[in-house]
Tab-separated table of C-alpha atoms in Angstrom:
chain	number	residue	atom	x	y	z
Z	1	MET	CA	8.496	55.610	18.020
Z	2	ALA	CA	8.258	51.799	18.434
Z	3	ALA	CA	7.992	51.041	14.750
Z	4	PRO	CA	11.148	52.942	13.694
Z	5	LEU	CA	13.092	51.302	16.533
Z	6	ALA	CA	11.979	47.865	15.369
Z	7	SER	CA	13.009	48.773	11.829
Z	8	LYS	CA	16.410	49.988	12.992
Z	9	ALA	CA	16.946	46.783	14.996
Z	10	GLY	CA	16.135	44.704	11.966
Z	11	SER	CA	18.478	46.676	9.726
Z	12	ALA	CA	21.261	46.299	12.265
Z	13	GLY	CA	21.118	42.522	11.767
Z	14	THR	CA	19.938	41.636	15.270
Z	15	ASN	CA	17.732	38.643	15.958
Z	16	SER	CA	14.469	39.225	14.053
Z	17	LYS	CA	12.666	36.278	15.681
Z	18	PRO	CA	9.043	37.270	16.393
Z	19	PRO	CA	8.227	38.069	20.029
Z	20	PHE	CA	5.665	35.237	20.159
Z	21	PRO	CA	6.109	31.554	19.251
Z	22	GLU	CA	4.627	30.612	15.874
Z	23	LEU	CA	0.988	29.628	16.365
Z	24	ASP	CA	-1.595	27.820	14.278
Z	25	PHE	CA	-4.271	30.478	13.707
Z	26	ARG	CA	-7.206	28.030	13.802
Z	27	SER	CA	-6.360	26.055	16.954
Z	28	GLY	CA	-3.889	28.280	18.742
Z	29	ALA	CA	-1.490	25.316	18.961
Z	30	ARG	CA	2.213	26.083	19.020
Z	31	VAL	CA	3.793	24.947	15.768
Z	32	GLU	CA	6.956	23.933	17.629
Z	33	GLU	CA	4.914	21.639	19.883
Z	34	LEU	CA	3.148	20.057	16.916
Z	35	ASN	CA	6.519	19.396	15.268
Z	36	LYS	CA	7.762	17.679	18.427
Z	37	LEU	CA	4.623	15.544	18.644
Z	38	ILE	CA	5.000	14.469	15.001
Z	39	GLN	CA	8.640	13.559	15.669
Z	40	GLU	CA	7.592	11.540	18.709
Z	41	PHE	CA	4.926	9.734	16.672
Z	42	THR	CA	7.486	8.955	13.968
Z	43	LYS	CA	9.927	7.584	16.537
Z	44	HIS	CA	7.360	5.128	17.909
Z	45	ASP	CA	5.810	4.315	14.528
Z	46	GLN	CA	9.064	3.410	12.786
Z	47	ARG	CA	10.231	-0.119	13.266
Z	48	GLU	CA	13.795	-1.003	14.155
Z	49	TYR	CA	14.916	-4.482	13.164
Z	50	ASP	CA	17.699	-6.437	14.809
Z	51	ASP	CA	19.244	-9.415	13.044
Z	52	GLN	CA	16.730	-11.802	14.582
Z	53	ARG	CA	13.727	-9.788	13.393
Z	54	ALA	CA	15.281	-9.304	9.943
Z	55	LEU	CA	15.726	-13.055	9.639
Z	56	GLU	CA	12.123	-13.630	10.716
Z	57	ILE	CA	10.937	-11.205	8.023
Z	58	HIS	CA	12.985	-13.042	5.423
Z	59	THR	CA	11.711	-16.440	6.608
Z	60	ALA	CA	8.085	-15.289	6.312
Z	61	LYS	CA	8.692	-13.824	2.848
Z	62	ASP	CA	10.344	-17.019	1.640
Z	63	PHE	CA	7.433	-19.041	2.996
Z	64	ILE	CA	4.907	-16.880	1.098
Z	65	PHE	CA	6.895	-17.080	-2.146
Z	66	SER	CA	7.360	-20.857	-1.811
Z	67	MET	CA	3.623	-21.188	-1.185
Z	68	LEU	CA	2.862	-19.213	-4.357
Z	69	GLY	CA	5.247	-21.444	-6.288
Z	70	MET	CA	3.205	-24.442	-5.123
Z	71	VAL	CA	-0.023	-22.662	-6.107
Z	72	GLN	CA	1.388	-22.243	-9.605
Z	73	LYS	CA	2.141	-25.955	-9.811
Z	74	LEU	CA	-1.396	-26.955	-8.771
Z	75	ASP	CA	-3.008	-26.173	-12.118
Z	76	GLN	CA	-0.387	-24.084	-13.968
Z	77	LYS	CA	-2.672	-21.042	-14.019
Z	78	LEU	CA	-0.173	-18.514	-12.633
Z	79	PRO	CA	2.703	-17.443	-14.920
Z	80	VAL	CA	5.704	-19.740	-14.522
Z	81	ALA	CA	8.158	-16.864	-14.058
Z	82	ASN	CA	6.245	-14.196	-12.192
Z	83	GLU	CA	7.095	-10.728	-10.911
Z	84	TYR	CA	5.507	-9.714	-7.622
Z	85	LEU	CA	5.352	-6.241	-6.130
Z	86	LEU	CA	5.890	-6.293	-2.360
Z	87	LEU	CA	4.740	-3.129	-0.583
Z	88	SER	CA	5.343	-2.052	2.994
Z	89	GLY	CA	1.992	-1.780	4.770
Z	90	GLY	CA	-1.234	-3.726	4.392
Z	91	VAL	CA	-4.221	-2.873	2.204
Z	92	ARG	CA	-5.855	-1.169	5.206
Z	93	GLU	CA	-2.913	1.269	5.225
Z	94	GLY	CA	-3.917	2.587	1.800
Z	95	VAL	CA	-0.979	1.234	-0.195
Z	96	VAL	CA	-3.400	0.269	-2.985
Z	97	ASP	CA	-6.807	1.641	-3.907
Z	98	ILE	CA	-9.091	-1.147	-2.709
Z	99	ASP	CA	-12.351	-0.641	-0.831
Z	100	LEU	CA	-11.994	-1.270	2.889
Z	101	ASP	CA	-15.628	-1.956	3.721
Z	102	GLU	CA	-15.302	-5.679	2.935
Z	103	LEU	CA	-12.162	-6.186	5.024
Z	104	ASN	CA	-12.077	-7.592	8.529
Z	105	VAL	CA	-10.525	-5.239	11.068
Z	106	TYR	CA	-6.983	-6.166	12.087
Z	107	ALA	CA	-5.020	-4.109	14.593
Z	108	ARG	CA	-1.282	-3.724	14.840
Z	109	GLY	CA	-0.111	-5.038	18.184
Z	110	THR	CA	-3.232	-7.136	18.726
Z	111	ASP	CA	-3.261	-9.152	15.476
Z	112	TYR	CA	0.103	-8.486	13.829
Z	113	ASP	CA	3.408	-6.663	14.272
Z	114	MET	CA	4.292	-5.905	10.641
Z	115	ASP	CA	2.132	-5.740	7.526
Z	116	PHE	CA	2.788	-6.088	3.813
Z	117	THR	CA	0.813	-6.102	0.583
Z	118	LEU	CA	1.849	-8.482	-2.182
Z	119	LEU	CA	0.523	-7.959	-5.720
Z	120	VAL	CA	0.558	-11.291	-7.559
Z	121	PRO	CA	-0.098	-11.203	-11.324
Z	122	ALA	CA	-2.570	-13.861	-12.434
Z	123	LEU	CA	-2.181	-12.625	-16.000
Z	124	LYS	CA	0.529	-10.530	-17.653
Z	125	LEU	CA	0.425	-8.382	-20.777
Z	126	HIS	CA	4.066	-7.419	-21.169
Z	127	ASP	CA	4.689	-7.368	-24.883
Z	128	ARG	CA	3.245	-4.000	-25.872
Z	129	ASN	CA	5.185	-0.805	-26.535
Z	130	GLN	CA	2.134	1.332	-27.267
Z	131	PRO	CA	-0.515	2.802	-24.935
Z	132	VAL	CA	-2.727	0.034	-23.574
Z	133	THR	CA	-6.388	0.404	-24.560
Z	134	LEU	CA	-8.821	-1.241	-22.156
Z	135	ASP	CA	-12.498	-2.098	-22.506
Z	136	MET	CA	-14.124	0.681	-20.466
Z	137	ARG	CA	-17.471	0.729	-22.278
Z	138	HIS	CA	-19.247	-0.968	-19.376
Z	139	SER	CA	-17.353	0.680	-16.508
Z	140	ALA	CA	-17.010	3.812	-14.466
Z	141	LEU	CA	-13.859	5.914	-14.906
Z	142	CYS	CA	-10.682	4.276	-13.577
Z	143	HIS	CA	-12.260	0.832	-14.047
Z	144	SER	CA	-12.328	-1.717	-16.822
Z	145	TRP	CA	-13.508	-5.129	-17.892
Z	146	LEU	CA	-10.842	-7.463	-19.290
Z	147	SER	CA	-11.591	-9.719	-22.235
Z	148	LEU	CA	-9.422	-12.792	-22.676
Z	149	ARG	CA	-9.491	-12.131	-26.422
Z	150	LEU	CA	-6.218	-10.300	-25.765
Z	151	PHE	CA	-4.615	-13.646	-24.888
Z	152	ASP	CA	-3.838	-16.890	-26.662
Z	153	GLU	CA	-6.080	-19.968	-26.727
Z	154	GLY	CA	-3.989	-21.712	-24.075
Z	155	THR	CA	-4.551	-18.871	-21.619
Z	156	ILE	CA	-8.290	-18.789	-22.377
Z	157	SER	CA	-8.522	-22.536	-21.799
Z	158	LYS	CA	-6.710	-22.312	-18.430
Z	159	TRP	CA	-8.776	-19.415	-17.074
Z	160	LYS	CA	-12.172	-20.156	-18.662
Z	161	ASP	CA	-13.617	-21.257	-15.311
Z	162	CYS	CA	-12.692	-17.871	-13.775
Z	163	CYS	CA	-14.587	-15.856	-16.380
Z	164	THR	CA	-18.059	-14.553	-16.995
Z	165	ILE	CA	-19.313	-15.479	-20.457
Z	166	VAL	CA	-21.048	-13.112	-22.852
Z	167	ASP	CA	-22.493	-14.486	-26.110
Z	168	HIS	CA	-22.778	-12.076	-29.015
Z	169	ILE	CA	-25.473	-11.996	-31.670
Z	170	ASN	CA	-22.990	-13.214	-34.294
Z	171	GLY	CA	-22.451	-16.390	-32.259
Z	172	ALA	CA	-19.026	-15.475	-30.874
Z	173	THR	CA	-18.342	-16.060	-27.187
Z	174	ASN	CA	-16.418	-13.552	-25.133
Z	175	TYR	CA	-14.792	-14.493	-21.843
Z	176	PHE	CA	-14.382	-11.647	-19.346
Z	177	PHE	CA	-11.822	-12.205	-16.581
Z	178	SER	CA	-13.776	-12.100	-13.317
Z	179	PRO	CA	-12.092	-10.539	-10.246
Z	180	THR	CA	-14.436	-12.318	-7.831
Z	181	LYS	CA	-13.961	-15.740	-9.453
Z	182	VAL	CA	-10.188	-15.232	-9.624
Z	183	ALA	CA	-10.168	-14.323	-5.910
Z	184	ASP	CA	-12.247	-17.426	-5.088
Z	185	TRP	CA	-9.863	-19.632	-7.071
Z	186	PHE	CA	-6.836	-18.001	-5.444
Z	187	TYR	CA	-8.190	-18.464	-1.923
Z	188	ASP	CA	-9.115	-22.110	-2.587
Z	189	SER	CA	-5.682	-22.820	-4.106
Z	190	ILE	CA	-3.823	-21.168	-1.228
Z	191	SER	CA	-5.944	-23.115	1.279
Z	192	ILE	CA	-5.109	-26.423	-0.459
Z	193	VAL	CA	-1.385	-25.626	-0.509
Z	194	LEU	CA	-1.290	-24.511	3.129
Z	195	SER	CA	-3.176	-27.655	4.153
Z	196	GLU	CA	-0.550	-29.787	2.397
Z	197	ILE	CA	2.330	-27.812	3.922
Z	198	GLN	CA	0.907	-28.158	7.420
Z	199	LYS	CA	0.638	-31.941	7.086
Z	200	LYS	CA	4.447	-32.066	7.090
Z	201	PRO	CA	5.591	-29.200	9.324
Z	202	GLN	CA	9.300	-28.510	9.472
Z	203	ARG	CA	11.187	-26.953	12.323
Z	204	GLY	CA	11.650	-23.252	11.741
Z	205	MET	CA	8.661	-23.059	9.390
Z	206	PRO	CA	6.301	-20.131	10.041
Z	207	LYS	CA	3.107	-20.896	11.923
Z	208	VAL	CA	0.000	-19.997	9.900
Z	209	GLU	CA	-2.121	-18.198	12.477
Z	210	LYS	CA	-4.864	-16.918	10.170
Z	211	VAL	CA	-5.989	-17.284	6.557
Z	212	GLU	CA	-9.023	-15.253	5.566
Z	213	LYS	CA	-10.629	-14.089	2.379
Z	214	ASN	CA	-11.429	-10.385	2.726
Z	215	GLY	CA	-13.516	-9.455	-0.283
Z	216	THR	CA	-11.144	-10.144	-3.176
Z	217	ILE	CA	-7.881	-10.227	-1.193
Z	218	ILE	CA	-6.430	-13.054	0.871
Z	219	SER	CA	-5.040	-12.085	4.283
Z	220	ILE	CA	-2.496	-14.401	5.886
Z	221	ILE	CA	-0.979	-13.849	9.326
Z	222	LEU	CA	2.218	-15.802	9.987
Z	223	GLY	CA	3.948	-16.353	13.294
Z	224	VAL	CA	7.721	-16.571	12.917
Z	225	GLY	CA	9.748	-16.761	16.106
Z	226	SER	CA	8.415	-13.878	18.167
Z	227	SER	CA	6.958	-11.928	15.207
Z	228	ARG	CA	3.538	-11.905	13.558
Z	229	MET	CA	3.370	-10.743	9.948
Z	230	LEU	CA	0.279	-9.852	7.968
Z	231	TYR	CA	0.406	-10.447	4.223
Z	232	ASP	CA	-2.483	-9.055	2.166
Z	233	ILE	CA	-2.166	-10.972	-1.101
Z	234	VAL	CA	-3.912	-9.364	-4.066
Z	235	PRO	CA	-4.437	-11.180	-7.403
Z	236	VAL	CA	-3.880	-8.635	-10.188
Z	237	VAL	CA	-3.453	-8.298	-13.945
Z	238	SER	CA	-0.063	-6.808	-14.796
Z	239	PHE	CA	0.677	-4.571	-17.785
Z	240	LYS	CA	3.835	-3.070	-19.163
Z	241	GLY	CA	3.425	0.428	-20.551
Z	242	TRP	CA	0.729	2.955	-19.746
Z	243	PRO	CA	-3.061	3.036	-20.148
Z	244	ALA	CA	-4.433	5.255	-22.897
Z	245	VAL	CA	-6.966	6.760	-20.471
Z	246	ALA	CA	-4.094	8.286	-18.447
Z	247	GLN	CA	-2.083	9.629	-21.404
Z	248	SER	CA	-3.127	13.248	-20.825
Z	249	TRP	CA	-1.674	13.128	-17.292
Z	250	LEU	CA	1.775	12.691	-18.823
Z	251	MET	CA	1.405	15.999	-20.670
Z	252	GLU	CA	1.167	18.020	-17.441
Z	253	ASN	CA	4.007	19.346	-15.265
Z	254	HIS	CA	4.667	17.295	-12.129
Z	255	PHE	CA	6.784	17.531	-8.988
Z	256	TRP	CA	8.874	14.541	-10.044
Z	257	ASP	CA	9.965	16.107	-13.352
Z	258	GLY	CA	13.766	16.051	-13.525
Z	259	LYS	CA	14.081	13.875	-10.413
Z	260	ILE	CA	13.121	10.555	-11.948
Z	261	THR	CA	12.617	9.667	-15.597
Z	262	GLU	CA	9.259	9.286	-17.283
Z	263	GLU	CA	10.278	5.731	-18.185
Z	264	GLU	CA	10.520	4.884	-14.474
Z	265	VAL	CA	7.093	6.361	-13.774
Z	266	ILE	CA	5.237	4.685	-16.645
Z	267	SER	CA	6.953	1.299	-16.613
Z	268	GLY	CA	3.717	-0.526	-15.838
Z	269	PHE	CA	0.326	-0.585	-14.147
Z	270	TYR	CA	-2.157	-3.100	-12.773
Z	271	LEU	CA	-5.790	-4.035	-12.667
Z	272	VAL	CA	-6.761	-4.823	-9.066
Z	273	PRO	CA	-9.929	-6.704	-8.074
Z	274	ALA	CA	-12.138	-3.784	-7.038
Z	275	CYS	CA	-15.202	-2.365	-8.721
Z	276	SER	CA	-16.849	1.041	-8.748
Z	277	TYR	CA	-19.772	1.961	-6.514
Z	278	LYS	CA	-22.376	0.917	-9.116
Z	279	GLY	CA	-20.161	-1.487	-11.040
Z	280	LYS	CA	-20.620	-5.196	-11.642
Z	281	LYS	CA	-18.407	-6.928	-9.084
Z	282	ASP	CA	-18.019	-10.075	-11.170
Z	283	ASN	CA	-16.535	-8.197	-14.140
Z	284	GLU	CA	-15.062	-4.867	-13.119
Z	285	TRP	CA	-11.398	-4.244	-12.217
Z	286	ARG	CA	-9.835	-1.007	-10.954
Z	287	LEU	CA	-6.734	0.569	-12.463
Z	288	SER	CA	-3.840	0.732	-10.018
Z	289	PHE	CA	-0.609	2.685	-10.401
Z	290	ALA	CA	1.149	1.131	-7.411
Z	291	ARG	CA	4.374	0.595	-9.351
Z	292	SER	CA	4.477	4.276	-10.318
Z	293	GLU	CA	3.690	5.352	-6.756
Z	294	VAL	CA	6.750	3.457	-5.515
Z	295	GLN	CA	8.852	5.642	-7.798
Z	296	LEU	CA	7.086	8.907	-6.902
Z	297	LYS	CA	7.589	8.211	-3.207
Z	298	LYS	CA	11.333	8.688	-3.720
Z	299	CYS	CA	10.671	12.364	-4.556
Z	300	ILE	CA	8.649	13.181	-1.416
Z	301	SER	CA	10.470	14.878	1.457
Z	302	SER	CA	10.850	13.096	4.785
Z	303	SER	CA	9.021	15.872	6.659
Z	304	LEU	CA	5.988	15.588	4.372
Z	305	MET	CA	6.030	11.798	4.718
Z	306	GLN	CA	6.123	12.136	8.510
Z	307	ALA	CA	3.124	14.476	8.405
Z	308	TYR	CA	1.306	12.067	6.078
Z	309	GLN	CA	1.918	9.076	8.368
Z	310	ALA	CA	0.729	11.025	11.416
Z	311	CYS	CA	-2.355	12.304	9.593
Z	312	LYS	CA	-3.115	8.789	8.358
Z	313	ALA	CA	-2.971	7.423	11.913
Z	314	ILE	CA	-5.459	10.081	13.015
Z	315	ILE	CA	-7.996	9.558	10.220
Z	316	ILE	CA	-7.889	5.732	10.317
Z	317	LYS	CA	-9.241	5.895	13.856
Z	318	LEU	CA	-11.487	8.914	13.498
Z	319	LEU	CA	-13.110	8.265	10.113
Z	320	SER	CA	-13.586	4.506	10.377
Z	321	ARG	CA	-17.405	4.634	10.603
Z	322	PRO	CA	-18.987	4.767	8.153
Z	323	LYS	CA	-16.146	3.639	5.885
Z	324	ALA	CA	-15.986	6.353	3.275
Z	325	ILE	CA	-12.472	7.782	3.466
Z	326	SER	CA	-9.434	5.533	3.122
Z	327	PRO	CA	-5.739	6.334	3.565
Z	328	TYR	CA	-5.453	6.053	-0.216
Z	329	HIS	CA	-7.545	9.225	-0.557
Z	330	LEU	CA	-5.070	11.001	1.706
Z	331	ARG	CA	-2.152	9.671	-0.358
Z	332	SER	CA	-3.750	11.107	-3.513
Z	333	MET	CA	-4.169	14.482	-1.832
Z	334	MET	CA	-0.528	14.451	-0.801
Z	335	LEU	CA	0.559	13.817	-4.408
Z	336	TRP	CA	-1.629	16.688	-5.621
Z	337	ALA	CA	-0.087	18.926	-2.946
Z	338	CYS	CA	3.381	18.015	-4.238
Z	339	ASP	CA	2.340	19.200	-7.705
Z	340	ARG	CA	0.739	22.380	-6.343
Z	341	LEU	CA	3.401	23.621	-3.910
Z	342	PRO	CA	7.035	24.658	-4.512
Z	343	ALA	CA	9.585	21.895	-3.955
Z	344	SER	CA	11.699	24.265	-1.837
Z	345	TYR	CA	8.763	24.738	0.547
Z	346	LEU	CA	8.007	21.010	0.819
Z	347	ALA	CA	11.680	20.272	1.494
Z	348	GLN	CA	11.720	22.302	4.740
Z	349	GLU	CA	12.712	19.889	7.510
Z	350	ASP	CA	10.904	21.754	10.304
Z	351	TYR	CA	7.606	22.210	8.439
Z	352	ALA	CA	5.999	18.867	9.334
Z	353	ALA	CA	3.370	20.657	11.452
Z	354	HIS	CA	2.441	22.937	8.535
Z	355	PHE	CA	2.132	19.905	6.278
Z	356	LEU	CA	-0.053	18.020	8.762
Z	357	LEU	CA	-2.429	20.965	9.154
Z	358	GLY	CA	-2.483	21.406	5.386
Z	359	LEU	CA	-3.366	17.744	4.781
Z	360	ILE	CA	-6.244	18.001	7.265
Z	361	ASP	CA	-7.447	21.178	5.532
Z	362	ASP	CA	-7.166	19.492	2.117
Z	363	LEU	CA	-9.119	16.451	3.257
Z	364	GLN	CA	-11.846	18.605	4.777
Z	365	HIS	CA	-12.021	20.682	1.586
Z	366	CYS	CA	-12.391	17.498	-0.497
Z	367	LEU	CA	-15.189	16.256	1.756
Z	368	VAL	CA	-17.137	19.509	1.801
Z	369	ASN	CA	-16.931	19.682	-1.998
Z	370	LYS	CA	-17.308	15.896	-2.412
Z	371	MET	CA	-14.380	15.965	-4.806
Z	372	CYS	CA	-11.133	13.985	-4.687
Z	373	PRO	CA	-9.594	13.489	-8.149
Z	374	ASN	CA	-7.524	10.386	-8.794
Z	375	TYR	CA	-3.928	11.583	-9.190
Z	376	PHE	CA	-3.295	9.694	-12.439
Z	377	ILE	CA	-6.793	10.012	-13.921
Z	378	PRO	CA	-8.029	13.394	-12.626
Z	379	GLN	CA	-11.387	13.116	-14.352
Z	380	CYS	CA	-12.182	10.279	-11.922
Z	381	ASN	CA	-13.699	11.679	-8.700
Z	382	MET	CA	-13.094	9.124	-5.953
Z	383	LEU	CA	-15.731	10.661	-3.634
Z	384	GLU	CA	-18.492	11.040	-6.193
Z	385	HIS	CA	-20.588	8.159	-4.827
Z	386	LEU	CA	-20.757	9.405	-1.211
Z	387	SER	CA	-23.950	10.859	0.231
Z	388	GLU	CA	-24.127	14.440	1.450
Z	389	GLU	CA	-24.849	13.135	4.946
Z	390	THR	CA	-21.683	11.001	5.001
Z	391	VAL	CA	-19.307	13.677	3.721
Z	392	MET	CA	-20.649	16.278	6.152
Z	393	LEU	CA	-20.366	13.840	9.065
Z	394	HIS	CA	-16.681	13.246	8.290
Z	395	ALA	CA	-16.058	16.930	7.616
Z	396	ARG	CA	-17.387	17.757	11.081
Z	397	LYS	CA	-15.148	15.102	12.623
Z	398	LEU	CA	-12.152	16.617	10.852
Z	399	SER	CA	-13.184	20.032	12.131
Z	400	SER	CA	-12.678	18.726	15.668
Z	401	VAL	CA	-9.158	17.569	14.712
Z	402	ARG	CA	-8.374	20.944	13.183
Z	403	SER	CA	-9.531	22.674	16.381
Z	404	ASP	CA	-7.133	20.661	18.562
Z	405	PRO	CA	-4.480	18.872	16.442
Z	406	ALA	CA	-2.108	18.466	19.418
Z	407	GLU	CA	-4.615	16.386	21.371
Z	408	HIS	CA	-5.310	14.109	18.408
Z	409	LEU	CA	-1.576	13.658	17.841
Z	410	ARG	CA	-1.152	12.677	21.484
Z	411	THR	CA	-3.926	10.113	21.055
Z	412	ALA	CA	-2.209	8.711	17.941
Z	413	ILE	CA	1.057	8.475	19.871
Z	414	GLU	CA	-0.646	6.598	22.714
Z	415	HIS	CA	-2.203	4.169	20.237
Z	416	VAL	CA	1.109	3.361	18.557
Z	417	LYS	CA	2.873	3.054	21.924
Z	418	ALA	CA	0.145	0.688	23.131
Z	419	ALA	CA	0.560	-1.409	19.964
Z	420	ASN	CA	4.307	-1.555	20.532
Z	421	ARG	CA	3.789	-2.631	24.158
Z	422	LEU	CA	1.475	-5.420	23.005
Z	423	THR	CA	4.053	-6.544	20.481
Z	424	LEU	CA	6.834	-6.609	23.093
Z	425	GLU	CA	4.650	-8.480	25.562
Z	426	LEU	CA	3.723	-11.109	22.989
Z	427	GLN	CA	7.381	-11.418	21.983
Z	428	ARG	CA	8.308	-12.080	25.605
Z	429	ARG	CA	5.619	-14.730	25.828
Z	430	GLY	CA	6.606	-16.133	22.451
Z	431	SER	CA	10.180	-16.681	23.599
Z	432	THR	CA	8.903	-19.296	26.053
Z	433	THR	CA	6.362	-20.985	23.749
Z	434	SER	CA	6.804	-23.778	21.234
Z	435	ILE	CA	6.860	-21.467	18.214
Z	436	PRO	CA	10.321	-22.244	16.799
Z	437	SER	CA	12.783	-19.536	15.920
Z	438	PRO	CA	14.274	-19.589	12.428
Z	439	GLN	CA	17.655	-19.835	14.142
Z	440	SER	CA	16.684	-22.926	16.134
Z	441	ASP	CA	18.899	-25.940	15.653
Z	442	GLY	CA	16.440	-28.188	13.885
Z	443	GLY	CA	18.836	-29.873	11.535
Z	444	ASP	CA	17.193	-28.287	8.489
Z	445	THR	CA	19.866	-27.743	5.855
Z	446	ASN	CA	17.717	-25.115	4.126
Z	447	GLN	CA	17.794	-22.714	7.095
Z	448	PRO	CA	19.211	-19.258	6.275
Z	449	ASP	CA	22.473	-18.434	8.032
Z	450	ASP	CA	23.654	-15.373	9.930
Z	451	ARG	CA	25.094	-13.833	6.774
Z	452	LEU	CA	21.603	-13.646	5.294
Z	453	ALA	CA	20.287	-11.955	8.437
Z	454	LYS	CA	23.066	-9.383	8.304
Z	455	LYS	CA	22.477	-8.765	4.601
Z	456	LEU	CA	18.752	-8.285	5.102
Z	457	GLN	CA	19.327	-6.060	8.113
Z	458	GLN	CA	21.588	-3.916	5.937
Z	459	LEU	CA	18.869	-3.621	3.268
Z	460	VAL	CA	16.236	-2.670	5.851
Z	461	THR	CA	18.514	-0.101	7.493
Z	462	GLU	CA	19.543	1.509	4.215
Z	463	ASN	CA	16.039	1.585	2.728
Z	464	PRO	CA	13.559	2.574	5.445
Z	465	GLY	CA	9.938	2.616	4.317
Z	466	LYS	CA	10.731	1.700	0.715
Z	467	SER	CA	8.732	-0.823	-1.285
Z	468	ILE	CA	10.430	-3.918	-2.624
Z	469	SER	CA	9.864	-5.557	-5.996
Z	470	VAL	CA	10.806	-9.227	-6.149
Z	471	PHE	CA	11.385	-11.406	-9.205
Z	472	ILE	CA	11.181	-15.086	-8.446
Z	473	ASN	CA	10.890	-18.267	-10.480
Z	474	PRO	CA	8.450	-20.666	-8.784
Z	475	ASP	CA	10.500	-23.588	-10.134
Z	476	ASP	CA	13.515	-22.326	-8.180
Z	477	VAL	CA	12.227	-20.623	-5.031
Z	478	THR	CA	15.682	-20.815	-3.440
Z	479	ARG	CA	16.900	-17.856	-5.520
Z	480	PRO	CA	14.780	-14.731	-5.001
Z	481	HIS	CA	15.988	-11.485	-6.524
Z	482	PHE	CA	15.255	-8.313	-4.562
Z	483	ARG	CA	14.797	-4.910	-6.138
Z	484	ILE	CA	14.514	-1.930	-3.796
Z	485	ASP	CA	13.620	0.961	-6.054
Z	486	ASP	CA	16.300	0.733	-8.763
Z	487	LYS	CA	18.841	-1.450	-6.913
Z	488	PHE	CA	19.043	-5.208	-7.338
Z	489	PHE	CA	20.242	-7.737	-4.716
């Protein structure tokens, strides 16, 4: 008799809510509780900027751009009018696909309060309207050597000392742009410029707290007022157009179809200084689609992004030793999930818990099968080089997360709250130290005014979590031009 009664109640339009709260089958966790924990993590993880902090961010950014303008003037190697890509989050946060095993460990709260990645083109190939063909004969998939034969004699002459030289049988000499030599030159040039700047410190100028070469990237931590900002600066090669090796990807259906144009997605790509597992470090670059990923991010729902950020916080701590899985792997899996699942499902605002559990399942599946395809070049397996022992170790660790996701979320929340407490404590101390505030009355006529702070605060408020592209002429560093997605300022 119970079943017919239940059927009659449902047909009468009464509340059909199940008698039990929705549970995760594997862990027994209440989905509602997981959603609340993800919301709490998001609340503590997101940064709120007042006018003072916004001005400090702008002051640090201007300092970095002015420094790069001076680097360009040292030996005229960098393009005179350059276009940088500024990304929210450091390299360790997975914003670009660079190996983390060569990077020193920095912790938010202890070492810095905010982190950014800045892609700085050392060379640009921007005059081609056809698919870009790269020299991949010597490289693993998703990697390439770069011959300076593509450039004019002036460029070859300027960069000859940052190349490896290969002599051919016919007597011709080929210069291959070396990521390690470029990184060495970049670090040396930045060190020279910073040394000169620090000889004549000005009131309100950021304090350079750390400059380190981490593999092929340069990490700079600046103290500005009561804030510490980490800039991971990456020398890259910038291309307009799209690489021929990724042409087939454009033929497939994708989650962003109809939401953004193909022209926005394929406007350009980079070579970043990272080699494959068995590649030659002095010659091999890795393809990066960071510019495209900025565009794709606009099509990802806020609930999925919240789940991704929470999952990333969990795996950064849990899977740090040995370093085999990076947040960039998780980002790739999220993009594949967006292609695989209906947009209406991914748009559900109260499904963050489902998305978190799904991302953990996906990552474990990739580890067990030792298979994580690059989103743009699927034939490239980003886990191919890992040993069976390593992947199974991480898979077992993830199994513990999947068995008790609520506890691991609580741990992630405590970590981010602890980092925030450290930041606040250091800010309180900083207010009584000699580190000058950008708003201090130092008589510097170049100091930004309150209108700039309000403008920047407005940009930050209106564009949370978005990446910023900046066009700046090193000969006129007083006039930066911001681009947040497709808007210019």
